[in-house]
Structures are given as C-alpha cells and as structure tokens.
GROMACS .gro file of C-alpha atoms in nm:
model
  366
    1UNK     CA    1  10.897  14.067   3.563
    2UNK     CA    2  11.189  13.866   3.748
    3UNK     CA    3  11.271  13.546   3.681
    4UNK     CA    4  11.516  13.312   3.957
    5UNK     CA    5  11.735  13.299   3.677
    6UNK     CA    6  11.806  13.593   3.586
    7UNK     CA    7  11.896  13.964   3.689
    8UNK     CA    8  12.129  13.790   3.940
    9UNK     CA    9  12.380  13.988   4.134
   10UNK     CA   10  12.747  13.938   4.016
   11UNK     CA   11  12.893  13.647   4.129
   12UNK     CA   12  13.236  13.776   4.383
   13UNK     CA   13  13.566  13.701   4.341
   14UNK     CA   14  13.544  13.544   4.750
   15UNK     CA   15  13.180  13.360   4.623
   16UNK     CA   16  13.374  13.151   4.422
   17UNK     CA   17  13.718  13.079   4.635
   18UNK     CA   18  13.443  12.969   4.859
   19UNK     CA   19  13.288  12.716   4.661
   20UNK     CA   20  13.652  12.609   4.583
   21UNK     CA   21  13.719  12.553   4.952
   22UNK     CA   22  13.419  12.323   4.995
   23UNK     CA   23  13.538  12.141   4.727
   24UNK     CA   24  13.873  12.100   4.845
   25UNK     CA   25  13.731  11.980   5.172
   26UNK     CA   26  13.516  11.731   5.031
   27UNK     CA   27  13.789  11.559   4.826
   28UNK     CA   28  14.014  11.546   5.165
   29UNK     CA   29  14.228  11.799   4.988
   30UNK     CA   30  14.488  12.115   5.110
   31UNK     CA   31  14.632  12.099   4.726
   32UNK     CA   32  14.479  12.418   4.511
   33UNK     CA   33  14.177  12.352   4.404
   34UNK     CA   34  14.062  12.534   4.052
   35UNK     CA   35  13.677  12.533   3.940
   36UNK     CA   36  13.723  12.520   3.551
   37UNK     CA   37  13.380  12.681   3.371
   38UNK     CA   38  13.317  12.388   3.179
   39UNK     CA   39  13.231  12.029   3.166
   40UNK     CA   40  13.478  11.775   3.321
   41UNK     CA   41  13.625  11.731   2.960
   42UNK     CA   42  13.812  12.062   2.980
   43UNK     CA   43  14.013  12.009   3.314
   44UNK     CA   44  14.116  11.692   3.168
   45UNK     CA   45  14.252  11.819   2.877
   46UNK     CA   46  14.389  12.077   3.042
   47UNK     CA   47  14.564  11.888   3.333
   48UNK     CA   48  14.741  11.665   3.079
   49UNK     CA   49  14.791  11.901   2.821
   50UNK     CA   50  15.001  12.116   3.102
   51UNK     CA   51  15.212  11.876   3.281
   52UNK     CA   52  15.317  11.596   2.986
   53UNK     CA   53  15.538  11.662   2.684
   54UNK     CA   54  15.806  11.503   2.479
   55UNK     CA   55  16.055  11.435   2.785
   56UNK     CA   56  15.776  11.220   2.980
   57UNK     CA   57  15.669  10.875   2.958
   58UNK     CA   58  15.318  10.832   3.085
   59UNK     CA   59  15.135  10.496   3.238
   60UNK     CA   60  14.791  10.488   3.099
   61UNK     CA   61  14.550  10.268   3.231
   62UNK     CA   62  14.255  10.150   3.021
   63UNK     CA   63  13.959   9.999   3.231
   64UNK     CA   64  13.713  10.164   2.968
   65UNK     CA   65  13.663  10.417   2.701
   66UNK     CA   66  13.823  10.715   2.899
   67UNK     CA   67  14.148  10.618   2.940
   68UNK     CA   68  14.173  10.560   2.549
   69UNK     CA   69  14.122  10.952   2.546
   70UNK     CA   70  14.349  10.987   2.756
   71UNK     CA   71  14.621  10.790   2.593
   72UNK     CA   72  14.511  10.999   2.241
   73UNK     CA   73  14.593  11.305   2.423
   74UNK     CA   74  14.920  11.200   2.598
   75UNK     CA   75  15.042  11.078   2.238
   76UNK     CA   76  14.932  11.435   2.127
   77UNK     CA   77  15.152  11.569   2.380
   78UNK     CA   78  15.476  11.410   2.254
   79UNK     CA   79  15.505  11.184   2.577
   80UNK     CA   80  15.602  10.796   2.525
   81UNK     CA   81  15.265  10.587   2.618
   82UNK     CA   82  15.232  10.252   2.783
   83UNK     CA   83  14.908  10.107   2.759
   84UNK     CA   84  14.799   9.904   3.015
   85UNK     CA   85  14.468   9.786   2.892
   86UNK     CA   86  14.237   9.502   3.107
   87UNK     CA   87  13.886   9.364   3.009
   88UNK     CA   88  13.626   9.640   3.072
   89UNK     CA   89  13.484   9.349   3.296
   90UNK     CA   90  13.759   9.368   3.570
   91UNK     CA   91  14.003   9.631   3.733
   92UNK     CA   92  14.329   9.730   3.740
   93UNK     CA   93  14.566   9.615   4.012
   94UNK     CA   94  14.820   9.756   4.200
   95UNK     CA   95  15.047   9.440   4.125
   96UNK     CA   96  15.005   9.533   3.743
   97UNK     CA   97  15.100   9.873   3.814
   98UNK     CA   98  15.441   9.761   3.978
   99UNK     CA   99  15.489   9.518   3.663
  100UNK     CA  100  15.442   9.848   3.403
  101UNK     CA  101  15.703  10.019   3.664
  102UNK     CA  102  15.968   9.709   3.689
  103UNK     CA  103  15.942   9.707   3.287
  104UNK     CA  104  15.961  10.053   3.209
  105UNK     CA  105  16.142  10.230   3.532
  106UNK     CA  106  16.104  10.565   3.351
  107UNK     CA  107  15.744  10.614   3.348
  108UNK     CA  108  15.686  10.945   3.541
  109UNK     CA  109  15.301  11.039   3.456
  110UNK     CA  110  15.019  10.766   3.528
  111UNK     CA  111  14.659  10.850   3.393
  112UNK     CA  112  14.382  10.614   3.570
  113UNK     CA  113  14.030  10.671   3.570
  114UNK     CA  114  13.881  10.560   3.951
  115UNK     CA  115  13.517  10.440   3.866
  116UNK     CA  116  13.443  10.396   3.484
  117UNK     CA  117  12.997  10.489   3.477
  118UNK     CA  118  13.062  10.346   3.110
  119UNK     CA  119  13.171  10.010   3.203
  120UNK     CA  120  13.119   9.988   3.538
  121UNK     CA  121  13.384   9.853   3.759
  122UNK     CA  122  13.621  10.076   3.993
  123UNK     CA  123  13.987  10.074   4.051
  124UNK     CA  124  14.145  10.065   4.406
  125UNK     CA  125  14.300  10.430   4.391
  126UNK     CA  126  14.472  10.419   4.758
  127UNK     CA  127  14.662  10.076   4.645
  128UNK     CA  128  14.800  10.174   4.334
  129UNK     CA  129  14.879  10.569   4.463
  130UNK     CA  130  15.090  10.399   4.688
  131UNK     CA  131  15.269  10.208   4.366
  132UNK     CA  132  15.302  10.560   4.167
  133UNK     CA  133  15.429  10.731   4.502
  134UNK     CA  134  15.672  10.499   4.539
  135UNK     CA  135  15.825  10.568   4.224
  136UNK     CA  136  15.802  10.925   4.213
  137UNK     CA  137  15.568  10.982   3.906
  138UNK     CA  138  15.257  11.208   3.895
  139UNK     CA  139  14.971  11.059   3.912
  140UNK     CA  140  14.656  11.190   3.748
  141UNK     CA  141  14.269  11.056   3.813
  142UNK     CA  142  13.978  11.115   3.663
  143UNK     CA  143  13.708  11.074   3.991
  144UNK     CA  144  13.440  11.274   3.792
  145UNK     CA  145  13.181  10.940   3.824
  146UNK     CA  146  13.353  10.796   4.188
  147UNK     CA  147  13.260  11.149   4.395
  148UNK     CA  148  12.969  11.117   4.599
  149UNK     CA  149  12.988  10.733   4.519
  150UNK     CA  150  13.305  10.597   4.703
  151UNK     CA  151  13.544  10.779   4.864
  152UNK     CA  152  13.793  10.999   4.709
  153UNK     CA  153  14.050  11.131   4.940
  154UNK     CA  154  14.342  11.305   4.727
  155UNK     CA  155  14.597  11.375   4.964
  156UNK     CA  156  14.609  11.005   5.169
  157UNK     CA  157  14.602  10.900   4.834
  158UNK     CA  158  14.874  11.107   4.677
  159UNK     CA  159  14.694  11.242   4.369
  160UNK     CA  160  14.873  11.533   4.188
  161UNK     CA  161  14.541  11.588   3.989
  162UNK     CA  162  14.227  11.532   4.033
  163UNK     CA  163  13.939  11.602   3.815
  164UNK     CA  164  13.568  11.574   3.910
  165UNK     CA  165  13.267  11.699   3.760
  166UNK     CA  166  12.917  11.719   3.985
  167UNK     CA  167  12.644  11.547   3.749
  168UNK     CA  168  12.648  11.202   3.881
  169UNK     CA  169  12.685  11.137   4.207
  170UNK     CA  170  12.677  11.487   4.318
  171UNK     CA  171  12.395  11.580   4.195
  172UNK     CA  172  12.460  11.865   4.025
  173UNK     CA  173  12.537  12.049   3.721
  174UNK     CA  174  12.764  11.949   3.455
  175UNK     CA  175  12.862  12.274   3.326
  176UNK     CA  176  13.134  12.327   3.565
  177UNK     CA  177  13.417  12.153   3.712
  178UNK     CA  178  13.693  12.138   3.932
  179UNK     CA  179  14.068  11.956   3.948
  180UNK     CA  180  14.332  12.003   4.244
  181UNK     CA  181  14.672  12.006   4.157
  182UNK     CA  182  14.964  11.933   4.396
  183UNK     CA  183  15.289  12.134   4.388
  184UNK     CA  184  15.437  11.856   4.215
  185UNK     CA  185  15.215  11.881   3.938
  186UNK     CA  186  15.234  12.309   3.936
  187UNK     CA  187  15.624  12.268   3.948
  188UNK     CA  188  15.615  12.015   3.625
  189UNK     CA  189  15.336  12.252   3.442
  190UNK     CA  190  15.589  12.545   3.466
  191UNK     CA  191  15.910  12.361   3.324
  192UNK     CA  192  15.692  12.249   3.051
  193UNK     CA  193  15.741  12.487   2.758
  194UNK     CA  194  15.416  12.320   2.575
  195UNK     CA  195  15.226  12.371   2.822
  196UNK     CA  196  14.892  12.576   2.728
  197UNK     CA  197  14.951  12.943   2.792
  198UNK     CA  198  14.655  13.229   2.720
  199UNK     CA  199  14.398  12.932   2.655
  200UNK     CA  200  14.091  12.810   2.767
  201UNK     CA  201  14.320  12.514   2.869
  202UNK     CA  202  14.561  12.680   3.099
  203UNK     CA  203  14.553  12.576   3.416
  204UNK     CA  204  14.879  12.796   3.409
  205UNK     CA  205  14.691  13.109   3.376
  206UNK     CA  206  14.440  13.033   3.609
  207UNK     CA  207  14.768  13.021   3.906
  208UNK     CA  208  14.907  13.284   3.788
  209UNK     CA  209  14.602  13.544   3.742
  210UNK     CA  210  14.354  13.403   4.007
  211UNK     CA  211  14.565  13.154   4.267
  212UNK     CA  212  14.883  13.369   4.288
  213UNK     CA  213  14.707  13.696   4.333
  214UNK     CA  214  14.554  13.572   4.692
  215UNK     CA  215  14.199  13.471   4.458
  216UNK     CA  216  14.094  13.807   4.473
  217UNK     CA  217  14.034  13.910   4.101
  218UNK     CA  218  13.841  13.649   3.882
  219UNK     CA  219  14.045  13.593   3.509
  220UNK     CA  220  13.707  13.629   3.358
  221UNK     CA  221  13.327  13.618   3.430
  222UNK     CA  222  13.233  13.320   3.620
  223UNK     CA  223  12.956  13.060   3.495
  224UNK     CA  224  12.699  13.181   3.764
  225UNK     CA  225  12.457  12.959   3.744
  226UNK     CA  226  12.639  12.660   3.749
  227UNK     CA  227  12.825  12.822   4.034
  228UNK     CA  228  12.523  12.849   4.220
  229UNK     CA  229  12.465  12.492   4.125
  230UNK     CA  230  12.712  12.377   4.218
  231UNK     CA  231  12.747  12.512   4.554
  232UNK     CA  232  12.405  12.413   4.614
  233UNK     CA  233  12.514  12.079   4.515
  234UNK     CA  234  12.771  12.086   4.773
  235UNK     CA  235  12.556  12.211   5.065
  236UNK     CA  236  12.314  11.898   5.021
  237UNK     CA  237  12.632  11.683   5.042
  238UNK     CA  238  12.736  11.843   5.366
  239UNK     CA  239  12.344  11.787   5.506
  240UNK     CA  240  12.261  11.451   5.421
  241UNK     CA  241  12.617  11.385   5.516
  242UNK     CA  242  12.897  11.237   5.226
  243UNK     CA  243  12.923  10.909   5.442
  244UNK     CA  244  12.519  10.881   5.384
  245UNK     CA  245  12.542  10.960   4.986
  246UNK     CA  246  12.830  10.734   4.943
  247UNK     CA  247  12.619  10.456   5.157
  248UNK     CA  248  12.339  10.515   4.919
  249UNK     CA  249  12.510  10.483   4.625
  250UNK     CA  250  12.678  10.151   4.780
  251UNK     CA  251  12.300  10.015   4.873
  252UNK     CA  252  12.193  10.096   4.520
  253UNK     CA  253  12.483   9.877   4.359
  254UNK     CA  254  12.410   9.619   4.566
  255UNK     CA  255  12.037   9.616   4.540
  256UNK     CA  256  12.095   9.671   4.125
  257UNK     CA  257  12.280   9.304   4.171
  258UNK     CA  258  12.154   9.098   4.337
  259UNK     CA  259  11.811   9.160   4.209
  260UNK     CA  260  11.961   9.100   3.863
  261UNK     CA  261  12.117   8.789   3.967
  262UNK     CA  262  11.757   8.693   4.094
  263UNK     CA  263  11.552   8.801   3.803
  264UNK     CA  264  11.723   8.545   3.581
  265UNK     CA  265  11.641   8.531   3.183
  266UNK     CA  266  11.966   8.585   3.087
  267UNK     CA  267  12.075   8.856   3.246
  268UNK     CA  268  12.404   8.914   3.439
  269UNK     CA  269  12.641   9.163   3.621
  270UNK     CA  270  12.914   9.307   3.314
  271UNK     CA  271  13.144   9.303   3.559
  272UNK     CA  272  13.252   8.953   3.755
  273UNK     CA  273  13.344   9.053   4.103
  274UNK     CA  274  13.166   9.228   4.287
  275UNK     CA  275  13.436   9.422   4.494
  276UNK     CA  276  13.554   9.533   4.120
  277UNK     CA  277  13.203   9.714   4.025
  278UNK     CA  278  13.158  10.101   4.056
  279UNK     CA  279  12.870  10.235   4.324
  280UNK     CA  280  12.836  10.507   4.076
  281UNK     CA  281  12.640  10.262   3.791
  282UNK     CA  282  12.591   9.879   3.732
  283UNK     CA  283  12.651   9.784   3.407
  284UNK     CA  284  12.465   9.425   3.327
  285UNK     CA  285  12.526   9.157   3.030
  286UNK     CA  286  12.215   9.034   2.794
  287UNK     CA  287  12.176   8.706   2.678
  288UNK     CA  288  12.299   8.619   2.348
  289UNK     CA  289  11.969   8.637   2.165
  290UNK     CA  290  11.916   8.959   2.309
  291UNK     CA  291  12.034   9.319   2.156
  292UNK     CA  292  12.107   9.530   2.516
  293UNK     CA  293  11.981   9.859   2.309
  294UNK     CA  294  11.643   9.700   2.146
  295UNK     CA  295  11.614   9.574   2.540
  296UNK     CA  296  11.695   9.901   2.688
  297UNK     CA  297  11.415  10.053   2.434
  298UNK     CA  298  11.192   9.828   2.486
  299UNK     CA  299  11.212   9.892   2.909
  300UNK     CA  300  11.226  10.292   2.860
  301UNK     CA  301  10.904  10.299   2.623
  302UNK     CA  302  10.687  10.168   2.956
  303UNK     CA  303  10.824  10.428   3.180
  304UNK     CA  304  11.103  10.696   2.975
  305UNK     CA  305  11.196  10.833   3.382
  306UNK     CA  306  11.445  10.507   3.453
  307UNK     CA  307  11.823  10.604   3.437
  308UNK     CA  308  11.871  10.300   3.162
  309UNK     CA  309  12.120  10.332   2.881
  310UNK     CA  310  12.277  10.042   2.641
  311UNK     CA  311  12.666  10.043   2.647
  312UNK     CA  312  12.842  10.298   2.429
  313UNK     CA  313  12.957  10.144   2.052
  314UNK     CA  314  13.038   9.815   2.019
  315UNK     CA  315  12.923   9.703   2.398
  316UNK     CA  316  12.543   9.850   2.286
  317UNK     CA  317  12.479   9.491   2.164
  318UNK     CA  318  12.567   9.315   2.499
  319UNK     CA  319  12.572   9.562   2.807
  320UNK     CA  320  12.262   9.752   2.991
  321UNK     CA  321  12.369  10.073   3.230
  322UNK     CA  322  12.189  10.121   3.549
  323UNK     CA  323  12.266  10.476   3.621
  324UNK     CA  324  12.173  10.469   3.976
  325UNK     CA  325  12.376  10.795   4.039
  326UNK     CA  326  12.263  11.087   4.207
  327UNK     CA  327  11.889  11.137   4.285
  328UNK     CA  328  11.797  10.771   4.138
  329UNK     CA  329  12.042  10.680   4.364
  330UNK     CA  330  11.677  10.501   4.540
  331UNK     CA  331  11.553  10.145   4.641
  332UNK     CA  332  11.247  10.266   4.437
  333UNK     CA  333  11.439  10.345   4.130
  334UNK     CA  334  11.660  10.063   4.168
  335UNK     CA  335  11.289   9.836   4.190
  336UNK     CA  336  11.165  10.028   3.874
  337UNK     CA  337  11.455   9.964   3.638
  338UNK     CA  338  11.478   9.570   3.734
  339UNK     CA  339  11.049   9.575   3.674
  340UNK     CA  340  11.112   9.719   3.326
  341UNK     CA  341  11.363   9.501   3.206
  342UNK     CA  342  11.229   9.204   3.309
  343UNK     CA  343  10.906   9.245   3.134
  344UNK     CA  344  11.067   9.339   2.832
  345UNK     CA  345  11.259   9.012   2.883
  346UNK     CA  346  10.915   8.830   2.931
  347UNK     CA  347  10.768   8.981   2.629
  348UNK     CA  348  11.127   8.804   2.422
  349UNK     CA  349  11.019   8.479   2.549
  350UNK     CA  350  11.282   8.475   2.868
  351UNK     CA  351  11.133   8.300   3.252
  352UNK     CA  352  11.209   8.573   3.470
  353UNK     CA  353  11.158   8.591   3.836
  354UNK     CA  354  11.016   8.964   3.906
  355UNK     CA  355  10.894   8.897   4.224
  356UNK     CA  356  11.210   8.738   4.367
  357UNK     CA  357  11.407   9.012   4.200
  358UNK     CA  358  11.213   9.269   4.422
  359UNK     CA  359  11.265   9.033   4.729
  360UNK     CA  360  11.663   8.993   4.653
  361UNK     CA  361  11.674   9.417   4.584
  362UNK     CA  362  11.522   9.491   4.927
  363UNK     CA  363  11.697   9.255   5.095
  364UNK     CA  364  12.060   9.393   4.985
  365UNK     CA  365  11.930   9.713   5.046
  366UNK     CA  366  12.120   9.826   5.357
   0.00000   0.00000   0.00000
C-alpha cells in the first residue's frame, strides 16, 4: 500500500536551491536566500544570534510581544539594547527611529518586526529602512505575518535579514522557513567570534557547507514534506498572482473594520488608525464589561471553523484576533466571524447591528 506521504523520492540538492530561488523572487530579493528546516523561531534566533555580540549596540523596536524576544536575545548576545517601545495600538515611525539614532549615534543593529498578527498594526518598513540605511546599521525584520499580506520587498528596502515563515498569509506550512541575508550581514556574522558555529543555529554553516559550495550538496536531510509544502505554497502565489493575495488580504482588513465599526455593542478596532493596522489580522477591543476570551468562546462554540483568538496574556481580557490570513483570507469568513461575535454580544445584553455589519463588510469589500 502507498500512501502520498510517504515512500517519496529523495528530495535533490537543485529541488531545494529551487524553492530558494522562488523565494528570493517573491521577497524582491538577489541577497542569499537560506530555507532553515524549522519554524520561523529558528532563523530568528539564528540571524541575531550570528551577527550581534558584545561590540554592537542594537535598536529594538517593540510594537508587540516579538520584539520583547528579540530584545531578550540581543541582551543574551552581549550587545547594548535600546528599547524603543510604543502602545501595541499604534506603529513605529520613521521620525522615532531618527530620534533613537540622534540619541545614541552608535546603534549599528535595528530589530523591527513589519506586521505584528498578535497585536495587529504594521510598521512602514521602506520609511524607516531608509533611516537605518542612512546610518549604516543592519537592519533585521521579522516579515513572517506581512508576506502574502503587504508587500515585502528586501532589497528597495535595504533589509540585511529577513525572516519569513509560510503559515499565514502564504498559506502554507509552518515547519519550514526561510531568511535572506545581505553581504553586510554575512561579512558581520564572520567577524563575530560568538557567532553559532556546528549548530542548528548557524546560519554560518549553512554558507559555508551549502551556499559556498555552488548549493550542490545539502548539510543534512531536508524536511521533505514541508519542502513540498512549501513550494506548493509558492506556486499558488505565483497563479493567483501576489498582487491578488496581498489585495485580498487588504479587502479582508477592511471588510473586518468597518463591519466592526457597524456592528456596535461595544466593540472597536485595537488599533486607532487605520493606515497603522496589519492586512495580515485585525485585532478588535471589547467593552469593559466584556472578557475578549469568554467572548471569543462564546463565538467559537456556534461554529469552532472561524479564525478567532483572544489576545495573548494580559490583552486576553480586552482584545479579539481576526485571523483573516491565508485561506480565511474571504468576504465569507470575514461575514462569519462578525455573525458570531455579535450574537454572543446579544446574548451579554449588548444592541448590535448584524445586519448593517454585513452591509458595511460587503461594501468595503473591494
């Protein structure tokens, strides 16, 4: 008996430079692009682990619960950290990027996170890469929730790394993942004597034993099936056409909104502006009286299919995801999550408006 699964022939050494190149060319790259086998976590780990140590001072920016990982791993490194934290209901801006620089001119590593699922808003990447560029440093971005959402275009945006994973937007598998890394960032890895050599973490070892030998010889076996995933992933992308996923992701935001604005009871967006919130996921506020994971419950136990989550921690009292990534990326999804919650706002006692939130979602739809 065969199963799809299984009893697959070996995935080549050229199989999976070519999944890299498709990669590369959907983040607008010509930097090296690695495929780590793991979840997004591991390139970026690895990417900071290789290119900060004690001699750096790093920028990290805090728009939600990422970039205080980040900042625990820089501090791990030995590197000098400056915070730069803002509400989880707002962005960064480029202006408060120069400010960090004009305070502390030796900052040569900036972390930033481009669209924060968790919270979320979205940061404007192209403004404050032209900031960083300006001043030399590295700049590092996590796009694992923005690709497939928004654009993400490394080089016009002069990002040294840059670490996605394929399980939101994409539409894919979150067992493997991929980072480019400029020559900048290759040239710091290798004068840093801490960085991780003969490790899972290397992104060393992965240039030296796959990149520099012309990508011919895989380090180790290769996570097929994500592979395969993965590349699949990436061929839908390249049919619908990114421009069409990242307008459906858009539609879905602003369909998520505005039918939340209309549906009243208490309910609105987490974060303020609208040009500040993240394609990838709308994150919405309860009402006081209202507990955003007995709400989120109460909404999942009519249909358990809707992409709703309460806020991680603290924001689990106050905050409601709409995961709207991916394949729920959909009026009809969009139309099913704002039905569920405002009936289990009805059944708490709150006027809602379900018809003119279904009017309000279609008609942002575009």
């Amino acid at each position: 008996m065969t199963h799809p699964f299984l009893d697959l022939p070996p995935l080549s050494a050229a199989h999976f430079a070519s999944v890299e190149d498709r990669v590369a060319r959907l983040l607008g790259t010509e930097h090296d692009v690695v495929i780590m086998q793991g979840e997004a976590l591991l390139p970026l780990e690895g990417a900071i682990r290789g290119t900060v140590g004690p001699g750096n001072t790093a920028l990290n920016v805090i728009t939600g619960p990422y970039g205080q990982t980040f900042g625990n791993w820089l501090r791990d490194c030995g590197a000098t950290v400056i915070d730069l934290a803002v509400p989880f209901h707002t962005a960064v801006s480029a202006g408060q990027i120069r400010e960090a620089f004009a305070e502390h001119p030796e900052i040569d590593f900036v972390s930033l996170v481009h669209a924060e699922a968790a919270t979320g808003n979205t940061n404007p990447v192209a403004e404050i890469g032209e900031v960083v560029r300006e001043r030399g440093a590295l700049l590092y971005l996590d796009a694992v929730a923005s690709v497939g959402a928004e654009p993400v275009l490394v080089d016009a945006w002069g990002v040294d790394l840059c670490v996605i994973g394929a399980q939101k937007a994409m539409g894919g598998p979150a067992g493997v993942s991929a980072v480019s890394v400029s020559a900048r960032a290759w040239a710091r890895m290798a004068a840093n004597p801490l960085a991780p050599r003969r490790s899972y973490l290397s992104l060393l070892d992965w240039k030296e034993r796959w990149l520099d030998g012309g990508r011919k010889v895989l380090p180790h076996a290769p996570a097929q099936l994500e592979m395969l995933a993965l590349e699949a992933c990436v061929e839908r992308i390249e049919a619908q056409g990114l421009d069409a996923v990242m307008g459906r992701h858009r539609a879905a935001a602003a369909a998520t909104r505005a039918g939340a604005v209309a549906l009243g009871g208490g309910l609105e967006p987490y974060v303020h502006q609208a040009r500040e919130a993240a394609p990838v996921a709308t994150t919405l506020r309860t009402p006081a009286d209202v507990v955003a994971s007995e709400l989120v419950a109460r909404a999942l136990a009519a249909d358990p299919a809707l992409p709703l989550a309460a806020g991680g921690g603290a924001l689990a009292k106050e905050m409601i995801r709409v995961n709207h990534y991916g394949p729920d990326a959909t009026v009809e999804v969009v139309q099913g999550c704002l039905a569920a919650l405002g009936a289990a706002l009805a059944e708490r006692g709150h006027s809602v408006d379900l018809e003119g939130a279904h009017r309000a979602a279609q008609d942002a739809w575009r």
